[in-house]
Amino acid sequence: MKVGVIVFPGSNCDRDMYHVLTDVFNLDAQYFWHEKGLPKNIDAVILPGGFSYGDRLRSGAIAAHSPIINDVRKMADKGIPILGVCNGFQILVEAGLLPGALLKNTSLNFMCGWTNLIVENNKTPFTNKLKLNQKIPIPIANGEGRYYVDNDTLKKLKKNNQIVFRYEQVINGSIDRIAGVCNEDGNVVGMMPHPERAAESAINPIDNKPSSLIFESLIKTIGVKN
């Protein structure tokens, strides 16, 4: 079983993600540069956080046109689990693999701190070991994390159970307090907070277990025991 961690120019959470996958959860992870293709034996793909291309144009806009995105799109169509975290979420949205847009926070400032997520969908490859309405203490770090969709799309997200996480409180102006969504098939998930920074007790001052369950859900999905 192999998890691909895609690296773009400006990615800065790729090593954090790789560390958690390999050292904490004993998964076989491998970096893939954005100009390269993905091998066919990949079982899951993660687009980590950072500032790809320095957030030029819009966050994730340039990275969404990287050559490797064509392979990510093919794997999404095949049902392969794909997770985008922070800038990875922005890239998936810009690539059209997830609905919506990520706008500047209402404060117009970069936000860095701890918040709580509420699990709204526990049927995805990354949430199947979490309980509905479970609280996840987790850090955020972004300047363009305000999720937005129009009202018709919001109704569709609710109807299709595509809202995966909500913030417990209003923190950045995201519509309906949305912090993470999935595609209609549920295998592509994007979230703004950083589970890779919350899955170890040494760096989570509140409770690392809920964030750990995001990775344990992936392990359950792809059939590899920790």
Tab-separated table of C-alpha atoms in Angstrom, residues 3-5 7 12-31 46 48 194-204 208 212 215 219 226:
chain	number	residue	atom	x	y	z
A	3	VAL	CA	0.308	6.906	-0.285
A	4	GLY	CA	1.505	9.602	-2.639
A	5	VAL	CA	2.314	13.031	-1.177
A	7	VAL	CA	4.949	18.390	-3.711
A	12	ASN	CA	5.708	23.499	3.174
A	13	CYS	CA	3.641	20.845	4.938
A	14	ASP	CA	4.733	17.942	2.756
A	15	ARG	CA	7.359	16.766	5.256
A	16	ASP	CA	4.948	17.079	8.175
A	17	MET	CA	2.452	14.945	6.279
A	18	TYR	CA	5.106	12.418	5.261
A	19	HIS	CA	6.309	12.159	8.874
A	20	VAL	CA	2.829	11.454	10.196
A	21	LEU	CA	2.075	8.895	7.499
A	22	THR	CA	5.334	6.995	7.901
A	23	ASP	CA	6.526	7.506	11.486
A	24	VAL	CA	3.176	7.678	13.259
A	25	PHE	CA	0.986	5.382	11.170
A	26	ASN	CA	3.623	3.143	9.544
A	27	LEU	CA	2.329	3.735	6.044
A	28	ASP	CA	4.422	3.471	2.916
A	29	ALA	CA	4.447	7.048	1.678
A	30	GLN	CA	6.345	8.612	-1.183
A	31	TYR	CA	6.845	12.146	-2.439
A	46	ILE	CA	-2.562	13.643	-0.368
A	48	PRO	CA	-0.427	18.966	1.568
A	194	HIS	CA	-4.231	20.598	9.493
A	195	PRO	CA	-4.709	17.029	10.813
A	196	GLU	CA	-0.987	16.299	10.336
A	197	ARG	CA	-0.274	18.910	13.024
A	198	ALA	CA	-2.743	17.409	15.475
A	199	ALA	CA	-2.330	13.640	15.320
A	200	GLU	CA	0.467	13.354	17.907
A	201	SER	CA	0.075	13.969	21.631
A	202	ALA	CA	3.410	15.799	21.773
A	203	ILE	CA	2.113	18.624	19.583
A	204	ASN	CA	-1.594	18.559	20.380
A	208	ASN	CA	-4.773	14.063	19.424
A	212	SER	CA	-5.565	10.475	14.434
A	215	PHE	CA	-5.534	8.785	9.208
A	219	ILE	CA	-5.975	2.832	6.846
A	226	ASN	CA	-1.518	-0.216	11.675
